[in-house]
CSV table of C-alpha atoms and ligand atoms in Angstrom, one decimal:
chain,number,residue,atom,x,y,z
S,1,MET,CA,13.4,1.8,-5.2
S,2,LYS,CA,13.6,-1.2,-7.3
S,3,TYR,CA,15.2,-4.0,-6.5
S,4,GLU,CA,18.1,-3.8,-9.0
S,5,PRO,CA,18.9,-7.5,-9.9
S,6,LYS,CA,23.4,-7.7,-8.7
S,7,LYS,CA,25.4,-10.8,-8.9
S,8,PHE,CA,26.7,-12.2,-5.8
S,9,GLU,CA,29.2,-14.3,-5.5
S,10,THR,CA,28.0,-16.1,-3.0
S,11,LEU,CA,24.0,-15.7,-3.3
S,12,LEU,CA,20.9,-16.3,-6.4
S,13,VAL,CA,18.5,-13.7,-5.6
S,14,SER,CA,15.5,-13.1,-7.8
S,15,VAL,CA,12.6,-11.6,-8.0
S,16,GLU,CA,9.1,-12.8,-9.0
S,17,GLY,CA,6.3,-10.4,-8.7
S,18,ALA,CA,6.6,-9.4,-5.2
S,19,ILE,CA,8.5,-12.3,-3.3
S,20,ALA,CA,12.2,-12.2,-3.6
S,21,THR,CA,13.8,-15.9,-3.2
S,22,ILE,CA,17.8,-16.0,-1.5
S,23,THR,CA,19.6,-19.1,-2.5
S,24,LEU,CA,22.8,-19.2,-0.5
S,25,ASN,CA,25.1,-20.7,-3.3
S,26,ARG,CA,27.9,-22.7,-2.6
S,27,PRO,CA,26.6,-26.2,-2.7
S,28,ASP,CA,30.0,-27.8,-3.1
S,29,LYS,CA,30.7,-26.6,0.1
S,30,LEU,CA,27.0,-27.2,1.7
S,31,ASN,CA,26.9,-23.2,1.7
S,32,ALA,CA,28.4,-22.9,4.5
S,33,LEU,CA,28.5,-19.3,5.6
S,34,ASN,CA,32.3,-17.8,5.3
S,35,TYR,CA,32.4,-14.0,5.3
S,36,ARG,CA,31.8,-13.2,1.2
S,37,MET,CA,28.2,-14.6,1.9
S,38,LEU,CA,27.3,-13.1,5.3
S,39,ASN,CA,28.5,-9.6,3.2
S,40,ASP,CA,26.9,-10.6,0.3
S,41,LEU,CA,23.5,-11.5,2.1
S,42,ARG,CA,23.8,-7.7,4.1
S,43,ASP,CA,24.2,-6.4,0.8
S,44,ALA,CA,21.5,-8.2,-1.0
S,45,PHE,CA,18.7,-7.5,2.4
S,46,ILE,CA,20.2,-4.1,2.3
S,47,ALA,CA,19.1,-3.9,-1.6
S,48,LEU,CA,15.7,-5.7,-1.1
S,49,ASP,CA,14.8,-3.6,1.3
S,50,HIS,CA,14.5,-0.2,0.0
S,51,ASP,CA,12.3,-2.0,-3.1
S,52,TYR,CA,9.1,-1.8,-1.1
S,53,ASP,CA,7.1,-3.6,-4.1
S,54,ILE,CA,8.5,-6.9,-2.3
S,55,HIS,CA,6.1,-8.3,0.1
S,56,CYS,CA,7.6,-11.8,1.1
S,57,ALA,CA,11.2,-13.5,1.1
S,58,ILE,CA,11.6,-17.5,0.6
S,59,MET,CA,15.4,-18.2,1.6
S,60,THR,CA,17.5,-21.7,1.1
S,61,GLY,CA,20.2,-23.3,-0.2
S,62,ALA,CA,21.2,-24.6,-3.4
S,63,GLY,CA,22.0,-28.5,-3.8
S,64,ASP,CA,20.0,-30.8,-2.4
S,65,LYS,CA,21.9,-31.7,0.8
S,66,ALA,CA,22.1,-28.4,2.8
S,67,PHE,CA,20.4,-25.0,3.3
S,68,ALA,CA,23.8,-24.0,5.3
S,69,ALA,CA,26.0,-26.4,7.1
S,70,GLY,CA,27.2,-23.6,9.3
S,71,ALA,CA,29.9,-21.1,9.6
S,72,ASP,CA,33.1,-21.5,7.4
S,73,ILE,CA,34.8,-23.8,9.7
S,74,SER,CA,38.4,-23.7,7.5
S,75,GLU,CA,38.1,-19.6,7.1
S,76,MET,CA,37.4,-19.8,11.1
S,77,ALA,CA,40.2,-21.9,12.1
S,78,ASP,CA,42.7,-19.6,12.7
S,79,LYS,CA,40.8,-16.1,13.6
S,80,SER,CA,42.1,-14.2,16.5
S,81,VAL,CA,39.9,-13.4,19.6
S,82,ALA,CA,39.1,-10.1,18.2
S,83,ASN,CA,38.1,-11.2,14.4
S,84,ALA,CA,36.2,-13.9,15.9
S,85,HIS,CA,34.2,-11.3,17.3
S,86,ARG,CA,34.0,-9.2,14.1
S,87,PHE,CA,32.7,-12.5,12.6
S,88,ALA,CA,30.6,-12.9,15.4
S,89,GLY,CA,28.8,-9.1,14.4
S,90,LEU,CA,28.5,-9.7,10.9
S,91,GLY,CA,26.8,-12.9,11.8
S,92,HIS,CA,24.4,-10.3,14.0
S,93,VAL,CA,24.3,-7.8,11.5
S,94,VAL,CA,22.7,-10.2,9.3
S,95,GLY,CA,20.5,-11.7,11.7
S,96,GLY,CA,19.1,-8.2,12.3
S,97,ARG,CA,18.7,-7.0,8.5
S,98,ILE,CA,16.7,-10.4,7.9
S,99,GLU,CA,14.4,-9.1,11.2
S,100,GLY,CA,14.2,-5.5,9.8
S,101,ALA,CA,13.2,-6.3,6.4
S,102,HIS,CA,9.5,-4.9,5.9
S,103,PHE,CA,8.5,-8.3,4.2
S,104,PRO,CA,8.7,-11.9,6.1
S,105,VAL,CA,11.4,-14.1,5.5
S,106,ILE,CA,10.6,-17.0,4.9
S,107,ALA,CA,13.0,-20.1,5.6
S,108,ALA,CA,12.9,-23.0,3.4
S,109,VAL,CA,15.4,-25.5,4.6
S,110,ASN,CA,16.3,-28.1,2.2
S,111,GLY,CA,18.9,-29.6,3.9
S,112,PHE,CA,21.5,-29.8,6.8
S,113,ALA,CA,20.6,-26.7,8.9
S,114,LEU,CA,23.3,-26.6,11.3
S,115,GLY,CA,25.3,-24.1,13.3
S,116,GLY,CA,25.7,-20.8,11.5
S,117,GLY,CA,23.1,-22.5,8.8
S,118,CYS,CA,20.4,-22.8,11.5
S,119,GLU,CA,21.1,-19.8,13.4
S,120,ILE,CA,20.0,-17.5,10.0
S,121,ALA,CA,17.2,-20.1,9.3
S,122,LEU,CA,16.3,-18.6,13.1
S,123,ALA,CA,16.4,-15.1,12.1
S,124,CYS,CA,14.1,-15.1,9.1
S,125,ASP,CA,9.9,-14.9,10.3
S,126,PHE,CA,9.5,-19.1,10.3
S,127,ILE,CA,11.0,-22.3,8.8
S,128,TYR,CA,9.5,-24.3,6.6
S,129,ALA,CA,11.3,-27.9,6.5
S,130,SER,CA,12.0,-30.7,3.8
S,131,ASP,CA,11.5,-34.1,5.5
S,132,LYS,CA,15.4,-33.9,4.6
S,133,ALA,CA,15.8,-31.1,7.0
S,134,LYS,CA,18.4,-31.9,9.9
S,135,PHE,CA,19.3,-29.0,12.2
S,136,GLY,CA,21.1,-28.8,15.4
S,137,GLN,CA,23.6,-26.0,16.7
S,138,PRO,CA,27.3,-28.3,16.8
S,139,GLU,CA,29.7,-25.7,18.0
S,140,VAL,CA,30.9,-27.5,21.3
S,141,ASN,CA,32.1,-30.4,19.0
S,142,LEU,CA,34.4,-27.4,17.7
S,143,GLY,CA,35.2,-26.3,20.7
S,144,VAL,CA,33.1,-23.0,20.8
S,145,ILE,CA,29.5,-22.2,20.9
S,146,PRO,CA,27.1,-20.5,18.2
S,147,GLY,CA,27.7,-17.0,17.5
S,148,PHE,CA,25.4,-15.6,15.0
S,149,GLY,CA,22.4,-16.1,17.5
S,150,GLY,CA,21.9,-19.1,18.4
S,151,THR,CA,21.6,-19.2,22.0
S,152,GLN,CA,19.2,-16.2,21.8
S,153,ARG,CA,17.2,-16.6,19.1
S,154,LEU,CA,16.8,-20.7,19.9
S,155,ALA,CA,16.0,-19.9,23.3
S,156,ARG,CA,13.3,-18.0,22.5
S,157,ARG,CA,11.7,-20.1,19.3
S,158,ILE,CA,11.6,-23.4,21.4
S,159,GLY,CA,12.3,-22.5,25.3
S,160,ILE,CA,15.7,-22.7,26.8
S,161,GLY,CA,15.5,-25.7,28.3
S,162,ARG,CA,15.2,-27.5,25.2
S,163,ALA,CA,17.3,-24.9,23.8
S,164,ARG,CA,20.2,-25.6,26.2
S,165,GLU,CA,20.0,-29.8,25.3
S,166,LEU,CA,20.5,-29.2,21.8
S,167,CYS,CA,23.6,-26.3,22.7
S,168,TYR,CA,25.5,-28.6,25.1
S,169,THR,CA,25.0,-32.0,23.3
S,170,GLY,CA,25.6,-30.6,19.5
S,171,ASP,CA,23.0,-33.2,18.8
S,172,MET,CA,21.6,-32.7,15.3
S,173,VAL,CA,17.3,-33.3,15.1
S,174,SER,CA,15.3,-34.6,12.4
S,175,ALA,CA,12.8,-32.6,10.7
S,176,GLU,CA,9.6,-34.3,12.5
S,177,GLU,CA,11.8,-33.6,15.7
S,178,ALA,CA,12.4,-29.9,14.8
S,179,LEU,CA,8.3,-30.1,13.8
S,180,ARG,CA,7.6,-31.2,17.7
S,181,ILE,CA,9.6,-28.5,19.8
S,182,GLY,CA,8.4,-25.6,17.6
S,183,LEU,CA,11.9,-24.8,15.9
S,184,VAL,CA,9.6,-25.2,11.8
S,185,ASN,CA,5.7,-24.6,11.0
S,186,ALA,CA,5.6,-27.5,9.1
S,187,VAL,CA,7.4,-30.6,7.4
S,188,VAL,CA,7.1,-30.8,3.8
S,189,PRO,CA,8.3,-33.9,1.4
S,190,HIS,CA,11.6,-32.5,-0.1
S,191,ALA,CA,10.2,-32.0,-4.0
S,192,ASP,CA,7.5,-30.3,-2.6
S,193,LEU,CA,9.2,-27.2,-0.3
S,194,LEU,CA,9.5,-24.1,-2.5
S,195,ALA,CA,5.9,-24.9,-3.6
S,196,LYS,CA,4.9,-24.7,-0.1
S,197,ALA,CA,6.8,-22.0,0.9
S,198,ASN,CA,5.8,-19.7,-2.2
S,199,GLU,CA,2.1,-20.6,-1.6
S,200,THR,CA,2.3,-19.4,1.8
S,201,ALA,CA,4.4,-16.0,0.5
S,202,LYS,CA,2.0,-15.5,-2.4
S,203,LYS,CA,-0.9,-15.6,0.1
S,204,ILE,CA,1.6,-12.8,2.9
S,205,ALA,CA,2.0,-10.8,-0.7
S,206,LEU,CA,-1.9,-10.2,-1.2
S,207,LYS,CA,-2.6,-8.9,2.1
S,208,GLY,CA,-2.1,-4.7,2.9
S,209,PRO,CA,1.7,-4.6,2.8
S,210,LEU,CA,1.9,-2.0,5.5
S,211,ALA,CA,0.0,-4.1,8.1
S,212,ILE,CA,2.3,-7.2,7.3
S,213,ALA,CA,5.3,-5.1,7.9
S,214,GLN,CA,3.5,-3.6,11.0
S,215,ALA,CA,2.9,-7.4,12.0
S,216,LYS,CA,6.4,-8.6,11.6
S,217,ARG,CA,8.0,-5.4,13.6
S,218,VAL,CA,5.4,-5.9,16.5
S,219,LEU,CA,5.6,-9.0,17.5
S,220,LEU,CA,9.6,-8.9,16.7
S,221,ARG,CA,10.0,-6.0,19.3
S,222,GLY,CA,7.0,-7.3,21.6
S,223,ALA,CA,8.9,-10.7,22.2
S,224,ASP,CA,11.6,-8.8,23.8
S,225,VAL,CA,10.4,-6.0,26.3
S,226,PRO,CA,7.2,-6.1,29.2
S,227,LEU,CA,3.6,-7.0,28.2
S,228,PRO,CA,2.6,-3.8,29.3
S,229,VAL,CA,5.0,-2.1,26.7
S,230,ALA,CA,4.4,-4.6,24.4
S,231,SER,CA,0.7,-4.5,24.5
S,232,GLU,CA,1.3,-0.5,23.4
S,233,LEU,CA,3.3,-1.2,20.6
S,234,GLU,CA,0.4,-3.3,19.4
S,235,MET,CA,-1.7,-0.3,20.2
S,236,GLN,CA,0.4,2.0,18.5
S,237,GLY,CA,1.0,-0.2,15.6
S,238,PHE,CA,-3.1,-1.1,15.2
S,239,ALA,CA,-4.2,2.9,15.3
S,240,SER,CA,-1.5,3.9,12.6
S,241,LEU,CA,-2.8,1.6,10.4
S,242,PHE,CA,-6.0,3.6,10.0
S,243,GLY,CA,-4.2,6.5,8.3
S,244,SER,CA,-3.7,4.0,5.4
S,245,ALA,CA,-5.8,3.7,2.3
S,246,ASP,CA,-5.0,0.2,2.9
S,247,GLN,CA,-7.3,-0.2,5.9
S,248,LYS,CA,-10.4,1.9,4.1
S,249,GLU,CA,-9.8,-0.3,1.6
S,250,GLY,CA,-9.7,-3.5,3.4
S,251,MET,CA,-12.8,-2.2,5.4
S,252,ALA,CA,-15.0,-1.3,2.6
S,253,ALA,CA,-14.3,-4.2,0.6
S,254,PHE,CA,-15.3,-6.3,3.5
S,255,VAL,CA,-18.6,-3.8,3.7
S,256,GLY,CA,-19.0,-3.6,-0.1
S,257,LYS,CA,-18.3,-8.0,0.1
S,258,ARG,CA,-15.6,-8.0,-3.0
S,259,ALA,CA,-12.3,-8.7,-2.6
S,260,ALA,CA,-10.0,-5.8,-1.2
S,261,VAL,CA,-7.4,-4.8,-3.4
S,262,PHE,CA,-4.2,-3.5,-1.5
S,263,THR,CA,-2.0,-0.9,-2.6
S,264,GLY,CA,0.9,-0.6,0.0
S,265,LYS,CA,-0.6,3.4,0.6
N,301,COA,N1,32.4,-25.4,6.9
N,301,COA,C1,33.4,-25.5,6.0
N,301,COA,N2,33.3,-26.4,4.8
N,301,COA,C2,32.1,-27.3,5.5
N,301,COA,C3,31.3,-26.9,6.3
N,301,COA,C4,31.5,-26.5,7.4
N,301,COA,N3,30.5,-25.5,7.9
N,301,COA,N4,30.2,-28.0,6.6
N,301,COA,C5,30.8,-29.0,5.4
N,301,COA,N5,31.8,-28.3,4.8
N,301,COA,C6,32.4,-29.3,3.5
N,301,COA,C7,33.6,-30.3,3.8
N,301,COA,O1,34.4,-30.1,4.4
N,301,COA,C8,33.6,-30.6,2.8
N,301,COA,O2,34.5,-30.3,1.4
N,301,COA,P1,35.5,-30.7,0.8
N,301,COA,O3,34.4,-31.6,-0.2
N,301,COA,O4,36.8,-29.7,0.0
N,301,COA,O5,36.0,-31.8,1.8
N,301,COA,C9,32.0,-30.7,1.7
N,301,COA,O6,31.6,-29.2,2.4
N,301,COA,C10,30.9,-31.7,1.7
N,301,COA,O7,30.7,-32.0,3.4
N,301,COA,P2,31.3,-33.5,3.7
N,301,COA,O8,31.5,-33.7,5.4
N,301,COA,O9,31.9,-34.3,3.2
N,301,COA,O10,29.5,-34.3,3.7
N,301,COA,P3,28.8,-35.2,4.8
N,301,COA,O11,27.9,-35.5,4.0
N,301,COA,O12,30.0,-36.3,4.9
N,301,COA,O13,28.9,-34.3,5.8
N,301,COA,C11,27.9,-32.7,7.2
N,301,COA,C12,27.7,-33.1,6.3
N,301,COA,C13,27.0,-31.6,7.4
N,301,COA,C14,28.0,-34.0,9.1
N,301,COA,C15,29.4,-32.5,7.9
N,301,COA,O14,29.8,-31.7,6.8
N,301,COA,C16,29.5,-31.3,9.0
N,301,COA,O15,29.6,-31.7,10.4
N,301,COA,N6,29.8,-30.2,8.9
N,301,COA,C17,29.9,-29.4,9.6
N,301,COA,C18,28.6,-28.8,10.4
N,301,COA,C19,29.1,-27.6,11.9
N,301,COA,O16,29.4,-28.4,12.8
N,301,COA,N7,28.8,-27.0,11.5
N,301,COA,C20,28.7,-25.4,12.4
N,301,COA,C21,30.3,-24.6,12.3
N,301,COA,S1,29.9,-23.8,13.4
């Protein structure tokens, strides 16, 4: 089902060819994630995930300063225990939607990615950072802990020791430090960030989309199960692709010394 362009209160969503771009759009509040924005993200990802012509997505922040400076503190301040649990649950639903999408999502972090902002970036497949980006889990400064998956996804991405350090100190790290600790895949000059993300998205979009979706699923689900189970997931995923026209085309193109043209079938 083709993605129907929609107006979101807190997001800009555009699709160009096979690439969707989702821009968090509350720049005057440094794109802080409020209830509306989390709902919009969930709805946008449900709609985009139905469009199998989308082969890659980029998530970034509006304005020059922030990807997202965290969950909206003023909105959170008076929450009850039950409502805080629901709010965290919604953050986890969004993370799950990003991870569950059939296409990879590249986070293009253009400034502050703090708290929930860092957590949403971590739910993306990988992160490119502008040289102005800053990352951190500063929740302890507010008397709380990460609630949108930070303690878990951060530890899985950079190792538990470094995740503990960031979660206990609340310190911000520069893009260069984020690169050194494996939080981001590349740091690029601020002005080149979207071009870099688009270049990689285009490269991914030219591959067989069934293979990319399968790789995404196996890399994600395999990370949380014992190696023999993960290996079985990989074998099943590998074998299932031999039922696709894309596998026949990819291998025939190699043998015929021509470029493959994948159709997602
Ligand atoms: N929630 C709600 N509003 C936020 C916000 C957040 N997480 N982060 C920034 N804002 C708002 C500010 O209140 C301010 O709004 P105002 O102009 O109406 O007063 C606006 O965004 C600009 O932020 P400001 O603090 O003036 O910018 P700065 O450049 O001086 O500082 C930060 C930038 C990121 C260091 C600072 O905004 C900050 O510490 N934000 C909170 C980070 C955080 O703790 N996130 C985790 C939340 S769980």
